[in-house]
Amino acid sequence: MNTNIDIAKRIASSLDSPLSKDALKALAEIVSPEKYKKGERILDEGQICESVYFIDKGMTRQFYFKYDKDLTEHIGYEDAIIVCLESYFKEEPTKLMIEALEPTIAWKINKHDIEHLASVNSEIGTMYRRMFEKSLITSQEKADTLRFEPAHERYNKLMQMHPEILKRAPLIYIASLLQMTPETLSRVRSASLNS
């Protein structure tokens, strides 16, 4: 298993935010590994998201229920940061849930610990800001894709940017993520393979 220092380096690298040895050591002191079984909830509806998680190994999805339908909002895998932003910032119960799609090791970073560290260490402060910039940009890109691109382009973009999702996630969740029916996803995949 990775050490806390290994994970601190991977977190900084994934955010394009180089850290000095002292900053890496400080970050390593506030990360802790959590193991989840396939299907286990990392965060449930009604809980407050008090941490961000860095995925070391495995795959997770964020989802919610609307009109008794299970809708996938986001799928994350190795080196992704997962967080329910609104709950995290407002410190209010979440409507989003996070579950492990595979056996998963996620390193937990408590909000109060990282915020304190960011307030006393400018490198960590910059990295922490980048964490949320990256998350917001990803959300905006996804919203724009869903608003403006037809089904086949959404599928092709996911294939280009996140082939691991297409290889590892159940089709029903991929269809939901792309806001398609499973039948439409099947047609789009067939067309993509035949082109």
PDB file of C-alpha atoms in Angstrom:
ATOM      1  CA  MET A   1       0.000   0.000   0.000  1.00  0.00           C
ATOM      2  CA  ASN A   2       1.142   3.554  -0.661  1.00  0.00           C
ATOM      3  CA  THR A   3       2.552   5.651   2.161  1.00  0.00           C
ATOM      4  CA  ASN A   4       1.093   8.997   3.208  1.00  0.00           C
ATOM      5  CA  ILE A   5       4.027  10.752   1.482  1.00  0.00           C
ATOM      6  CA  ASP A   6       3.408   8.806  -1.769  1.00  0.00           C
ATOM      7  CA  ILE A   7      -0.232   9.886  -1.698  1.00  0.00           C
ATOM      8  CA  ALA A   8       0.641  13.509  -0.893  1.00  0.00           C
ATOM      9  CA  LYS A   9       2.921  13.524  -3.973  1.00  0.00           C
ATOM     10  CA  ARG A  10       0.182  12.002  -6.154  1.00  0.00           C
ATOM     11  CA  ILE A  11      -2.396  14.521  -4.920  1.00  0.00           C
ATOM     12  CA  ALA A  12      -0.067  17.442  -5.676  1.00  0.00           C
ATOM     13  CA  SER A  13       0.843  15.970  -9.072  1.00  0.00           C
ATOM     14  CA  SER A  14      -2.801  15.343 -10.044  1.00  0.00           C
ATOM     15  CA  LEU A  15      -3.516  19.020  -9.353  1.00  0.00           C
ATOM     16  CA  ASP A  16      -0.387  20.306 -11.160  1.00  0.00           C
ATOM     17  CA  SER A  17       0.621  21.882  -7.878  1.00  0.00           C
ATOM     18  CA  PRO A  18       4.240  21.064  -6.970  1.00  0.00           C
ATOM     19  CA  LEU A  19       4.955  21.075  -3.238  1.00  0.00           C
ATOM     20  CA  SER A  20       8.200  21.443  -1.297  1.00  0.00           C
ATOM     21  CA  LYS A  21       9.328  18.631   1.023  1.00  0.00           C
ATOM     22  CA  ASP A  22       7.928  20.492   4.037  1.00  0.00           C
ATOM     23  CA  ALA A  23       4.543  21.059   2.382  1.00  0.00           C
ATOM     24  CA  LEU A  24       4.384  17.403   1.255  1.00  0.00           C
ATOM     25  CA  LYS A  25       5.168  16.287   4.804  1.00  0.00           C
ATOM     26  CA  ALA A  26       2.441  18.571   6.204  1.00  0.00           C
ATOM     27  CA  LEU A  27      -0.104  17.254   3.675  1.00  0.00           C
ATOM     28  CA  ALA A  28       0.928  13.649   4.397  1.00  0.00           C
ATOM     29  CA  GLU A  29       0.120  14.194   8.073  1.00  0.00           C
ATOM     30  CA  ILE A  30      -3.544  14.980   7.387  1.00  0.00           C
ATOM     31  CA  VAL A  31      -4.424  12.232   4.873  1.00  0.00           C
ATOM     32  CA  SER A  32      -5.766   8.872   6.023  1.00  0.00           C
ATOM     33  CA  PRO A  33      -6.705   5.764   4.006  1.00  0.00           C
ATOM     34  CA  GLU A  34     -10.236   4.390   3.979  1.00  0.00           C
ATOM     35  CA  LYS A  35     -11.187   1.067   2.369  1.00  0.00           C
ATOM     36  CA  TYR A  36     -14.599   0.476   0.826  1.00  0.00           C
ATOM     37  CA  LYS A  37     -16.175  -2.690  -0.512  1.00  0.00           C
ATOM     38  CA  LYS A  38     -17.931  -2.724  -3.882  1.00  0.00           C
ATOM     39  CA  GLY A  39     -21.379  -1.181  -3.381  1.00  0.00           C
ATOM     40  CA  GLU A  40     -20.476   0.444  -0.044  1.00  0.00           C
ATOM     41  CA  ARG A  41     -21.543   4.040   0.502  1.00  0.00           C
ATOM     42  CA  ILE A  42     -18.788   6.540   1.169  1.00  0.00           C
ATOM     43  CA  LEU A  43     -21.339   9.304   1.718  1.00  0.00           C
ATOM     44  CA  ASP A  44     -25.079   8.897   2.091  1.00  0.00           C
ATOM     45  CA  GLU A  45     -27.944  11.296   1.421  1.00  0.00           C
ATOM     46  CA  GLY A  46     -28.540  13.493   4.462  1.00  0.00           C
ATOM     47  CA  GLN A  47     -24.947  13.325   5.703  1.00  0.00           C
ATOM     48  CA  ILE A  48     -22.663  16.350   5.629  1.00  0.00           C
ATOM     49  CA  CYS A  49     -19.633  16.051   3.351  1.00  0.00           C
ATOM     50  CA  GLU A  50     -16.831  16.913   5.778  1.00  0.00           C
ATOM     51  CA  SER A  51     -13.914  15.627   3.678  1.00  0.00           C
ATOM     52  CA  VAL A  52     -12.512  15.399   0.194  1.00  0.00           C
ATOM     53  CA  TYR A  53     -11.313  11.998  -0.973  1.00  0.00           C
ATOM     54  CA  PHE A  54      -8.424  11.128  -3.259  1.00  0.00           C
ATOM     55  CA  ILE A  55      -8.904   7.798  -5.035  1.00  0.00           C
ATOM     56  CA  ASP A  56      -5.801   5.651  -4.720  1.00  0.00           C
ATOM     57  CA  LYS A  57      -7.343   2.504  -6.202  1.00  0.00           C
ATOM     58  CA  GLY A  58     -10.831   1.698  -7.408  1.00  0.00           C
ATOM     59  CA  MET A  59     -13.820   3.534  -8.834  1.00  0.00           C
ATOM     60  CA  THR A  60     -16.668   5.538  -7.303  1.00  0.00           C
ATOM     61  CA  ARG A  61     -19.787   7.254  -8.491  1.00  0.00           C
ATOM     62  CA  GLN A  62     -21.769  10.218  -7.242  1.00  0.00           C
ATOM     63  CA  PHE A  63     -25.496   9.873  -7.766  1.00  0.00           C
ATOM     64  CA  TYR A  64     -28.892  11.063  -6.612  1.00  0.00           C
ATOM     65  CA  PHE A  65     -32.519  10.031  -6.877  1.00  0.00           C
ATOM     66  CA  LYS A  66     -35.072  12.007  -8.883  1.00  0.00           C
ATOM     67  CA  TYR A  67     -38.620  10.735  -9.344  1.00  0.00           C
ATOM     68  CA  ASP A  68     -37.444   7.362  -7.970  1.00  0.00           C
ATOM     69  CA  LYS A  69     -34.771   7.178 -10.675  1.00  0.00           C
ATOM     70  CA  ASP A  70     -31.124   6.657  -9.796  1.00  0.00           C
ATOM     71  CA  LEU A  71     -29.119   9.276 -11.742  1.00  0.00           C
ATOM     72  CA  THR A  72     -25.309   9.222 -11.989  1.00  0.00           C
ATOM     73  CA  GLU A  73     -23.678  12.621 -11.683  1.00  0.00           C
ATOM     74  CA  HIS A  74     -19.988  11.714 -11.737  1.00  0.00           C
ATOM     75  CA  ILE A  75     -17.685   8.681 -11.917  1.00  0.00           C
ATOM     76  CA  GLY A  76     -14.181   8.897 -10.488  1.00  0.00           C
ATOM     77  CA  TYR A  77     -11.229   6.508 -10.473  1.00  0.00           C
ATOM     78  CA  GLU A  78      -7.511   6.509  -9.642  1.00  0.00           C
ATOM     79  CA  ASP A  79      -6.057   9.967  -8.936  1.00  0.00           C
ATOM     80  CA  ALA A  80      -9.457  11.677  -8.902  1.00  0.00           C
ATOM     81  CA  ILE A  81     -10.671  13.921  -6.106  1.00  0.00           C
ATOM     82  CA  ILE A  82     -14.256  13.269  -5.045  1.00  0.00           C
ATOM     83  CA  VAL A  83     -16.358  15.645  -2.971  1.00  0.00           C
ATOM     84  CA  CYS A  84     -19.972  16.808  -2.763  1.00  0.00           C
ATOM     85  CA  LEU A  85     -19.195  20.501  -3.227  1.00  0.00           C
ATOM     86  CA  GLU A  86     -22.404  22.150  -2.032  1.00  0.00           C
ATOM     87  CA  SER A  87     -22.553  20.105   1.169  1.00  0.00           C
ATOM     88  CA  TYR A  88     -18.811  20.586   1.727  1.00  0.00           C
ATOM     89  CA  PHE A  89     -18.902  24.371   1.465  1.00  0.00           C
ATOM     90  CA  LYS A  90     -22.276  25.025   3.113  1.00  0.00           C
ATOM     91  CA  GLU A  91     -21.807  22.301   5.745  1.00  0.00           C
ATOM     92  CA  GLU A  92     -25.364  21.141   5.054  1.00  0.00           C
ATOM     93  CA  PRO A  93     -26.764  17.646   4.413  1.00  0.00           C
ATOM     94  CA  THR A  94     -26.093  16.384   0.905  1.00  0.00           C
ATOM     95  CA  LYS A  95     -28.570  15.199  -1.697  1.00  0.00           C
ATOM     96  CA  LEU A  96     -25.738  13.438  -3.547  1.00  0.00           C
ATOM     97  CA  MET A  97     -24.425  10.058  -2.521  1.00  0.00           C
ATOM     98  CA  ILE A  98     -21.036   8.514  -3.200  1.00  0.00           C
ATOM     99  CA  GLU A  99     -20.598   4.760  -3.537  1.00  0.00           C
ATOM    100  CA  ALA A 100     -17.760   2.435  -4.458  1.00  0.00           C
ATOM    101  CA  LEU A 101     -18.263   0.722  -7.832  1.00  0.00           C
ATOM    102  CA  GLU A 102     -15.227  -1.474  -7.142  1.00  0.00           C
ATOM    103  CA  PRO A 103     -13.263  -2.286  -4.008  1.00  0.00           C
ATOM    104  CA  THR A 104     -11.771   1.158  -3.379  1.00  0.00           C
ATOM    105  CA  ILE A 105      -9.033   2.768  -1.331  1.00  0.00           C
ATOM    106  CA  ALA A 106      -9.696   6.487  -0.932  1.00  0.00           C
ATOM    107  CA  TRP A 107      -7.530   8.830   1.110  1.00  0.00           C
ATOM    108  CA  LYS A 108      -9.636  11.125   3.241  1.00  0.00           C
ATOM    109  CA  ILE A 109      -8.682  14.779   3.805  1.00  0.00           C
ATOM    110  CA  ASN A 110     -10.760  16.408   6.538  1.00  0.00           C
ATOM    111  CA  LYS A 111     -12.053  19.891   5.634  1.00  0.00           C
ATOM    112  CA  HIS A 112     -10.976  21.592   8.847  1.00  0.00           C
ATOM    113  CA  ASP A 113      -7.486  20.050   8.675  1.00  0.00           C
ATOM    114  CA  ILE A 114      -6.850  21.103   5.053  1.00  0.00           C
ATOM    115  CA  GLU A 115      -8.329  24.569   5.586  1.00  0.00           C
ATOM    116  CA  HIS A 116      -6.107  25.147   8.615  1.00  0.00           C
ATOM    117  CA  LEU A 117      -3.063  23.908   6.681  1.00  0.00           C
ATOM    118  CA  ALA A 118      -3.990  26.088   3.671  1.00  0.00           C
ATOM    119  CA  SER A 119      -4.198  29.140   5.951  1.00  0.00           C
ATOM    120  CA  VAL A 120      -0.654  28.655   7.302  1.00  0.00           C
ATOM    121  CA  ASN A 121       1.093  27.227   4.212  1.00  0.00           C
ATOM    122  CA  SER A 122       0.794  29.152   0.925  1.00  0.00           C
ATOM    123  CA  GLU A 123       1.779  26.123  -1.214  1.00  0.00           C
ATOM    124  CA  ILE A 124      -1.027  24.069   0.330  1.00  0.00           C
ATOM    125  CA  GLY A 125      -3.337  27.078  -0.062  1.00  0.00           C
ATOM    126  CA  THR A 126      -2.570  27.204  -3.803  1.00  0.00           C
ATOM    127  CA  MET A 127      -3.041  23.433  -4.156  1.00  0.00           C
ATOM    128  CA  TYR A 128      -6.342  23.571  -2.245  1.00  0.00           C
ATOM    129  CA  ARG A 129      -7.613  26.343  -4.544  1.00  0.00           C
ATOM    130  CA  ARG A 130      -6.581  24.326  -7.611  1.00  0.00           C
ATOM    131  CA  MET A 131      -8.505  21.347  -6.275  1.00  0.00           C
ATOM    132  CA  PHE A 132     -11.750  23.295  -6.467  1.00  0.00           C
ATOM    133  CA  GLU A 133     -10.876  25.109  -9.688  1.00  0.00           C
ATOM    134  CA  LYS A 134     -10.368  21.720 -11.336  1.00  0.00           C
ATOM    135  CA  SER A 135     -13.633  20.404  -9.889  1.00  0.00           C
ATOM    136  CA  LEU A 136     -15.617  23.445 -11.053  1.00  0.00           C
ATOM    137  CA  ILE A 137     -14.088  23.374 -14.555  1.00  0.00           C
ATOM    138  CA  THR A 138     -14.924  19.660 -14.850  1.00  0.00           C
ATOM    139  CA  SER A 139     -18.524  20.387 -13.786  1.00  0.00           C
ATOM    140  CA  GLN A 140     -18.827  23.232 -16.297  1.00  0.00           C
ATOM    141  CA  GLU A 141     -17.383  21.128 -19.137  1.00  0.00           C
ATOM    142  CA  LYS A 142     -19.830  18.325 -18.316  1.00  0.00           C
ATOM    143  CA  ALA A 143     -22.782  20.739 -18.224  1.00  0.00           C
ATOM    144  CA  ASP A 144     -21.756  22.244 -21.579  1.00  0.00           C
ATOM    145  CA  THR A 145     -21.327  18.794 -23.127  1.00  0.00           C
ATOM    146  CA  LEU A 146     -24.785  17.705 -21.972  1.00  0.00           C
ATOM    147  CA  ARG A 147     -26.363  20.961 -23.145  1.00  0.00           C
ATOM    148  CA  PHE A 148     -24.731  21.341 -26.532  1.00  0.00           C
ATOM    149  CA  GLU A 149     -23.477  18.003 -27.839  1.00  0.00           C
ATOM    150  CA  PRO A 150     -25.431  15.131 -29.406  1.00  0.00           C
ATOM    151  CA  ALA A 151     -25.260  11.633 -27.905  1.00  0.00           C
ATOM    152  CA  HIS A 152     -22.459  10.318 -30.142  1.00  0.00           C
ATOM    153  CA  GLU A 153     -20.227  13.312 -29.368  1.00  0.00           C
ATOM    154  CA  ARG A 154     -20.822  12.904 -25.630  1.00  0.00           C
ATOM    155  CA  TYR A 155     -19.823   9.249 -25.905  1.00  0.00           C
ATOM    156  CA  ASN A 156     -16.730  10.022 -28.009  1.00  0.00           C
ATOM    157  CA  LYS A 157     -15.613  12.721 -25.573  1.00  0.00           C
ATOM    158  CA  LEU A 158     -15.929  10.286 -22.654  1.00  0.00           C
ATOM    159  CA  MET A 159     -13.991   7.683 -24.665  1.00  0.00           C
ATOM    160  CA  GLN A 160     -11.198  10.217 -25.311  1.00  0.00           C
ATOM    161  CA  MET A 161     -11.000  11.726 -21.836  1.00  0.00           C
ATOM    162  CA  HIS A 162     -11.958   8.804 -19.575  1.00  0.00           C
ATOM    163  CA  PRO A 163     -11.587   5.431 -21.328  1.00  0.00           C
ATOM    164  CA  GLU A 164     -11.318   3.754 -17.891  1.00  0.00           C
ATOM    165  CA  ILE A 165     -14.970   4.604 -17.203  1.00  0.00           C
ATOM    166  CA  LEU A 166     -16.034   2.854 -20.411  1.00  0.00           C
ATOM    167  CA  LYS A 167     -13.897  -0.194 -19.565  1.00  0.00           C
ATOM    168  CA  ARG A 168     -14.844  -0.558 -15.909  1.00  0.00           C
ATOM    169  CA  ALA A 169     -18.172   1.059 -15.008  1.00  0.00           C
ATOM    170  CA  PRO A 170     -21.505  -0.733 -15.478  1.00  0.00           C
ATOM    171  CA  LEU A 171     -23.282   0.343 -18.685  1.00  0.00           C
ATOM    172  CA  ILE A 172     -26.372   1.503 -16.811  1.00  0.00           C
ATOM    173  CA  TYR A 173     -24.266   4.088 -14.935  1.00  0.00           C
ATOM    174  CA  ILE A 174     -22.414   5.168 -18.081  1.00  0.00           C
ATOM    175  CA  ALA A 175     -25.762   5.724 -19.825  1.00  0.00           C
ATOM    176  CA  SER A 176     -27.015   7.747 -16.855  1.00  0.00           C
ATOM    177  CA  LEU A 177     -23.778   9.769 -16.707  1.00  0.00           C
ATOM    178  CA  LEU A 178     -24.187  10.646 -20.399  1.00  0.00           C
ATOM    179  CA  GLN A 179     -27.934  11.279 -19.930  1.00  0.00           C
ATOM    180  CA  MET A 180     -28.918   8.553 -22.381  1.00  0.00           C
ATOM    181  CA  THR A 181     -31.098   5.512 -22.157  1.00  0.00           C
ATOM    182  CA  PRO A 182     -29.181   2.211 -22.141  1.00  0.00           C
ATOM    183  CA  GLU A 183     -30.648   1.545 -25.612  1.00  0.00           C
ATOM    184  CA  THR A 184     -29.284   4.839 -26.992  1.00  0.00           C
ATOM    185  CA  LEU A 185     -25.890   4.093 -25.444  1.00  0.00           C
ATOM    186  CA  SER A 186     -25.908   0.666 -27.093  1.00  0.00           C
ATOM    187  CA  ARG A 187     -26.660   2.221 -30.515  1.00  0.00           C
ATOM    188  CA  VAL A 188     -24.000   4.926 -30.058  1.00  0.00           C
ATOM    189  CA  ARG A 189     -21.394   2.327 -29.014  1.00  0.00           C
ATOM    190  CA  SER A 190     -22.203   0.123 -32.011  1.00  0.00           C
ATOM    191  CA  ALA A 191     -21.938   3.080 -34.400  1.00  0.00           C
ATOM    192  CA  SER A 192     -18.653   4.118 -32.787  1.00  0.00           C
ATOM    193  CA  LEU A 193     -17.169   0.616 -33.136  1.00  0.00           C
ATOM    194  CA  ASN A 194     -18.280   0.375 -36.779  1.00  0.00           C
ATOM    195  CA  SER A 195     -16.925   3.762 -37.869  1.00  0.00           C
TER     196      SER A 195
END
